[in-house]
């Protein structure tokens, strides 16, 4: 590499064009260039490339100069030093982002290459992230996006939006500029609406449009995450949710990516804007429930099911969709009722533990004892809301052992704790199968359990007392050695450590879990 770079630096104009192409062919897939650390080669190479870029008479090599810089910009070494205000302006000029009248612009490979280079620089250079908002870049981008038409190359649109995504992700202060000062969110929603319109006739999103939609959704997430919407903006937000509903229904090769980004965006939409994801529908169709169309929710449930099968990065894969569902079921009663029917239908299988099997209920219950506490607590909250925050109902569907951690965290272990504030409208979950075996269902494991022989049967009172004292002694020893910490339930419904095991005996009557059934929905 050293010899080739030295040749590029000292080349005549004629030979330079061939040598930069050779560099791209040889090193186009590289992300680091340690060889350039010696003899100021990196600095000299950048200087040479920008000298050609700043010379309008060398326009024939501008594309290759930008391509070479794009490759070099993957390496963060000295990037903040190499980037100057003058060089940023040269890149913006080539990207058609220097305040020129948008209607007079024509776009070519140089424009696209400059946009790609700008994406790399934003991603890898903190200096670029800081200085870009003071340039013409963001206003010109939004102005161009407002005037998108069929003559704009797809790659220009893609990298325009990706630049907005990167800068709003990496420089939080730009979110306010893009959203409030430039109305960039409205512009992005309009582009998303146009994608929806193009897709409606075939009920399919083309791959390019799906990629574009994903970039828009990621960018809108950045703009909405700290949103404080006004009443006027809420109407716009409802329109956005209506578009998301439509996008969920289209066929798409990038279905998983699209649904993932929709789920992410739903986690930051204001609570009172979710209603348009379940539009009214009087027709008798597959996913119509109480005169609303639950097709979008059904797609999200299928997406949740697929994500529950993931083996890696469970928090990253599951947290957004579970969070989205928590917000949806809190905001819309009918979404909660429909989702509950799909995840926690009336109990028929009482012979297996809640976490056994491949149903949504089983997959979620398995996570209630996950060592990933963030995910465990999120799933517990989701199931608890589906149970209308009713402790007895939660125990019925998940088993007390699975839910005990959440009950302890919320202070719901004591008697009369966690009474639901939801409406009392009943949704009967006590099937014939459940009622038949109700008395033999062990609430701790959440399923039927064969009666076990009484271990005290046949013992005299003296023998029973001896075994009880022996057990107390063993627990006391484990406590003193720090292996266990017995607790009692405090008045706040949370476990409280005890000083001696005999304290358990004193409060035994009020510590026992009541099996009263207040299961009205």
mmCIF file of N, CA and C in Angstrom, residues 444-500:
data_model
loop_
_atom_site.group_PDB
_atom_site.id
_atom_site.type_symbol
_atom_site.label_atom_id
_atom_site.label_comp_id
_atom_site.label_asym_id
_atom_site.label_seq_id
_atom_site.Cartn_x
_atom_site.Cartn_y
_atom_site.Cartn_z
ATOM 1 N N UNK A 444 -48.673 -22.267 43.212
ATOM 2 C CA UNK A 444 -47.251 -21.924 43.122
ATOM 3 C C UNK A 444 -46.694 -22.280 41.748
ATOM 4 N N UNK A 445 -47.033 -23.485 41.262
ATOM 5 C CA UNK A 445 -46.524 -23.910 39.953
ATOM 6 C C UNK A 445 -47.513 -23.619 38.828
ATOM 7 N N UNK A 446 -48.766 -23.279 39.189
ATOM 8 C CA UNK A 446 -49.739 -22.857 38.194
ATOM 9 C C UNK A 446 -50.357 -23.966 37.386
ATOM 10 N N UNK A 447 -50.401 -25.199 37.912
ATOM 11 C CA UNK A 447 -51.030 -26.285 37.169
ATOM 12 C C UNK A 447 -51.495 -27.372 38.140
ATOM 13 N N UNK A 448 -52.189 -28.359 37.560
ATOM 14 C CA UNK A 448 -52.695 -29.479 38.349
ATOM 15 C C UNK A 448 -51.523 -30.250 38.982
ATOM 16 N N UNK A 449 -51.731 -30.675 40.219
ATOM 17 C CA UNK A 449 -50.706 -31.461 40.902
ATOM 18 C C UNK A 449 -51.378 -32.614 41.633
ATOM 19 N N UNK A 450 -50.872 -33.829 41.399
ATOM 20 C CA UNK A 450 -51.425 -35.001 42.065
ATOM 21 C C UNK A 450 -51.288 -34.856 43.584
ATOM 22 N N UNK A 451 -52.317 -35.266 44.325
ATOM 23 C CA UNK A 451 -52.210 -35.202 45.787
ATOM 24 C C UNK A 451 -51.002 -35.997 46.284
ATOM 25 N N UNK A 452 -50.302 -35.430 47.233
ATOM 26 C CA UNK A 452 -49.121 -36.096 47.780
ATOM 27 C C UNK A 452 -49.427 -36.620 49.177
ATOM 28 N N UNK A 453 -48.774 -37.720 49.552
ATOM 29 C CA UNK A 453 -49.014 -38.255 50.889
ATOM 30 C C UNK A 453 -48.551 -37.263 51.957
ATOM 31 N N UNK A 454 -49.281 -37.237 53.061
ATOM 32 C CA UNK A 454 -48.947 -36.349 54.178
ATOM 33 C C UNK A 454 -47.720 -36.893 54.902
ATOM 34 N N UNK A 455 -46.587 -36.172 54.898
ATOM 35 C CA UNK A 455 -45.372 -36.686 55.532
ATOM 36 C C UNK A 455 -45.495 -36.820 57.052
ATOM 37 N N UNK A 456 -46.518 -36.163 57.635
ATOM 38 C CA UNK A 456 -46.697 -36.226 59.097
ATOM 39 C C UNK A 456 -47.669 -37.332 59.519
ATOM 40 N N UNK A 457 -48.239 -37.977 58.503
ATOM 41 C CA UNK A 457 -49.242 -39.008 58.823
ATOM 42 C C UNK A 457 -48.597 -40.143 59.616
ATOM 43 N N UNK A 458 -49.258 -40.548 60.683
ATOM 44 C CA UNK A 458 -48.761 -41.643 61.512
ATOM 45 C C UNK A 458 -47.834 -41.203 62.625
ATOM 46 N N UNK A 459 -47.453 -39.930 62.651
ATOM 47 C CA UNK A 459 -46.554 -39.434 63.703
ATOM 48 C C UNK A 459 -47.353 -39.047 64.944
ATOM 49 N N UNK A 460 -46.735 -39.210 66.071
ATOM 50 C CA UNK A 460 -47.337 -38.725 67.318
ATOM 51 C C UNK A 460 -47.116 -37.225 67.391
ATOM 52 N N UNK A 461 -47.815 -36.559 68.303
ATOM 53 C CA UNK A 461 -47.652 -35.120 68.475
ATOM 54 C C UNK A 461 -46.218 -34.783 68.873
ATOM 55 N N UNK A 462 -45.618 -35.665 69.708
ATOM 56 C CA UNK A 462 -44.237 -35.424 70.139
ATOM 57 C C UNK A 462 -43.271 -35.503 68.944
ATOM 58 N N UNK A 463 -43.517 -36.499 68.037
ATOM 59 C CA UNK A 463 -42.659 -36.623 66.860
ATOM 60 C C UNK A 463 -42.802 -35.413 65.925
ATOM 61 N N UNK A 464 -44.043 -34.940 65.781
ATOM 62 C CA UNK A 464 -44.273 -33.761 64.934
ATOM 63 C C UNK A 464 -43.555 -32.543 65.492
ATOM 64 N N UNK A 465 -43.645 -32.408 66.824
ATOM 65 C CA UNK A 465 -42.978 -31.258 67.456
ATOM 66 C C UNK A 465 -41.475 -31.365 67.292
ATOM 67 N N UNK A 466 -40.943 -32.573 67.419
ATOM 68 C CA UNK A 466 -39.502 -32.791 67.259
ATOM 69 C C UNK A 466 -39.048 -32.407 65.849
ATOM 70 N N UNK A 467 -39.799 -32.848 64.808
ATOM 71 C CA UNK A 467 -39.446 -32.536 63.423
ATOM 72 C C UNK A 467 -39.532 -31.029 63.161
ATOM 73 N N UNK A 468 -40.544 -30.388 63.775
ATOM 74 C CA UNK A 468 -40.696 -28.943 63.585
ATOM 75 C C UNK A 468 -39.512 -28.190 64.178
ATOM 76 N N UNK A 469 -39.112 -28.571 65.389
ATOM 77 C CA UNK A 469 -37.976 -27.905 66.033
ATOM 78 C C UNK A 469 -36.679 -28.175 65.263
ATOM 79 N N UNK A 470 -36.566 -29.394 64.737
ATOM 80 C CA UNK A 470 -35.386 -29.742 63.937
ATOM 81 C C UNK A 470 -35.305 -28.843 62.685
ATOM 82 N N UNK A 471 -36.461 -28.609 62.060
ATOM 83 C CA UNK A 471 -36.515 -27.750 60.879
ATOM 84 C C UNK A 471 -36.157 -26.305 61.234
ATOM 85 N N UNK A 472 -36.697 -25.826 62.357
ATOM 86 C CA UNK A 472 -36.382 -24.471 62.812
ATOM 87 C C UNK A 472 -34.876 -24.332 63.040
ATOM 88 N N UNK A 473 -34.289 -25.355 63.641
ATOM 89 C CA UNK A 473 -32.841 -25.332 63.898
ATOM 90 C C UNK A 473 -32.029 -25.262 62.618
ATOM 91 N N UNK A 474 -32.447 -26.031 61.604
ATOM 92 C CA UNK A 474 -31.739 -26.032 60.329
ATOM 93 C C UNK A 474 -31.839 -24.673 59.636
ATOM 94 N N UNK A 475 -33.043 -24.089 59.645
ATOM 95 C CA UNK A 475 -33.235 -22.772 59.028
ATOM 96 C C UNK A 475 -32.416 -21.721 59.763
ATOM 97 N N UNK A 476 -32.417 -21.818 61.112
ATOM 98 C CA UNK A 476 -31.650 -20.861 61.917
ATOM 99 C C UNK A 476 -30.159 -20.954 61.595
ATOM 100 N N UNK A 477 -29.658 -22.166 61.435
ATOM 101 C CA UNK A 477 -28.247 -22.365 61.120
ATOM 102 C C UNK A 477 -27.908 -21.762 59.745
ATOM 103 N N UNK A 478 -28.753 -22.020 58.774
ATOM 104 C CA UNK A 478 -28.530 -21.471 57.438
ATOM 105 C C UNK A 478 -28.569 -19.948 57.462
ATOM 106 N N UNK A 479 -29.441 -19.408 58.313
ATOM 107 C CA UNK A 479 -29.532 -17.952 58.428
ATOM 108 C C UNK A 479 -28.265 -17.364 59.023
ATOM 109 N N UNK A 480 -27.796 -17.970 60.114
ATOM 110 C CA UNK A 480 -26.595 -17.474 60.792
ATOM 111 C C UNK A 480 -25.360 -17.585 59.893
ATOM 112 N N UNK A 481 -25.334 -18.593 59.025
ATOM 113 C CA UNK A 481 -24.203 -18.762 58.112
ATOM 114 C C UNK A 481 -24.328 -17.904 56.852
ATOM 115 N N UNK A 482 -25.435 -17.169 56.762
ATOM 116 C CA UNK A 482 -25.617 -16.247 55.629
ATOM 117 C C UNK A 482 -26.036 -16.902 54.342
ATOM 118 N N UNK A 483 -26.464 -18.165 54.396
ATOM 119 C CA UNK A 483 -26.850 -18.866 53.169
ATOM 120 C C UNK A 483 -28.277 -18.545 52.748
ATOM 121 N N UNK A 484 -29.145 -18.264 53.713
ATOM 122 C CA UNK A 484 -30.521 -17.861 53.412
ATOM 123 C C UNK A 484 -30.875 -16.672 54.290
ATOM 124 N N UNK A 485 -31.881 -15.926 53.877
ATOM 125 C CA UNK A 485 -32.364 -14.798 54.670
ATOM 126 C C UNK A 485 -33.885 -14.877 54.748
ATOM 127 N N UNK A 486 -34.416 -15.506 55.798
ATOM 128 C CA UNK A 486 -35.869 -15.580 55.936
ATOM 129 C C UNK A 486 -36.487 -14.189 56.014
ATOM 130 N N UNK A 487 -37.676 -14.071 55.489
ATOM 131 C CA UNK A 487 -38.372 -12.788 55.487
ATOM 132 C C UNK A 487 -39.811 -12.972 55.898
ATOM 133 N N UNK A 488 -40.403 -11.902 56.334
ATOM 134 C CA UNK A 488 -41.845 -11.858 56.523
ATOM 135 C C UNK A 488 -42.383 -10.770 55.593
ATOM 136 N N UNK A 489 -43.661 -10.732 55.395
ATOM 137 C CA UNK A 489 -44.256 -9.727 54.523
ATOM 138 C C UNK A 489 -44.608 -8.504 55.350
ATOM 139 N N UNK A 490 -44.033 -7.352 54.984
ATOM 140 C CA UNK A 490 -44.293 -6.121 55.715
ATOM 141 C C UNK A 490 -45.632 -5.518 55.353
ATOM 142 N N UNK A 491 -45.984 -4.442 56.060
ATOM 143 C CA UNK A 491 -47.264 -3.776 55.809
ATOM 144 C C UNK A 491 -47.329 -3.180 54.396
ATOM 145 N N UNK A 492 -46.144 -2.930 53.791
ATOM 146 C CA UNK A 492 -46.117 -2.384 52.434
ATOM 147 C C UNK A 492 -46.196 -3.467 51.369
ATOM 148 N N UNK A 493 -46.373 -4.736 51.805
ATOM 149 C CA UNK A 493 -46.501 -5.828 50.848
ATOM 150 C C UNK A 493 -45.193 -6.314 50.285
ATOM 151 N N UNK A 494 -44.071 -5.866 50.854
ATOM 152 C CA UNK A 494 -42.755 -6.287 50.379
ATOM 153 C C UNK A 494 -42.066 -7.134 51.440
ATOM 154 N N UNK A 495 -41.138 -8.026 51.027
ATOM 155 C CA UNK A 495 -40.436 -8.875 52.005
ATOM 156 C C UNK A 495 -39.562 -8.030 52.935
ATOM 157 N N UNK A 496 -39.596 -8.384 54.217
ATOM 158 C CA UNK A 496 -38.756 -7.731 55.217
ATOM 159 C C UNK A 496 -37.938 -8.808 55.929
ATOM 160 N N UNK A 497 -36.640 -8.579 56.024
ATOM 161 C CA UNK A 497 -35.772 -9.557 56.692
ATOM 162 C C UNK A 497 -36.129 -9.666 58.166
ATOM 163 N N UNK A 498 -36.054 -10.903 58.702
ATOM 164 C CA UNK A 498 -36.319 -11.126 60.138
ATOM 165 C C UNK A 498 -35.014 -11.404 60.863
ATOM 166 N N UNK A 499 -35.040 -11.162 62.188
ATOM 167 C CA UNK A 499 -33.839 -11.410 62.981
ATOM 168 C C UNK A 499 -33.749 -12.857 63.434
ATOM 169 N N UNK A 500 -34.898 -13.494 63.669
ATOM 170 C CA UNK A 500 -34.898 -14.883 64.122
ATOM 171 C C UNK A 500 -36.040 -15.616 63.462
#
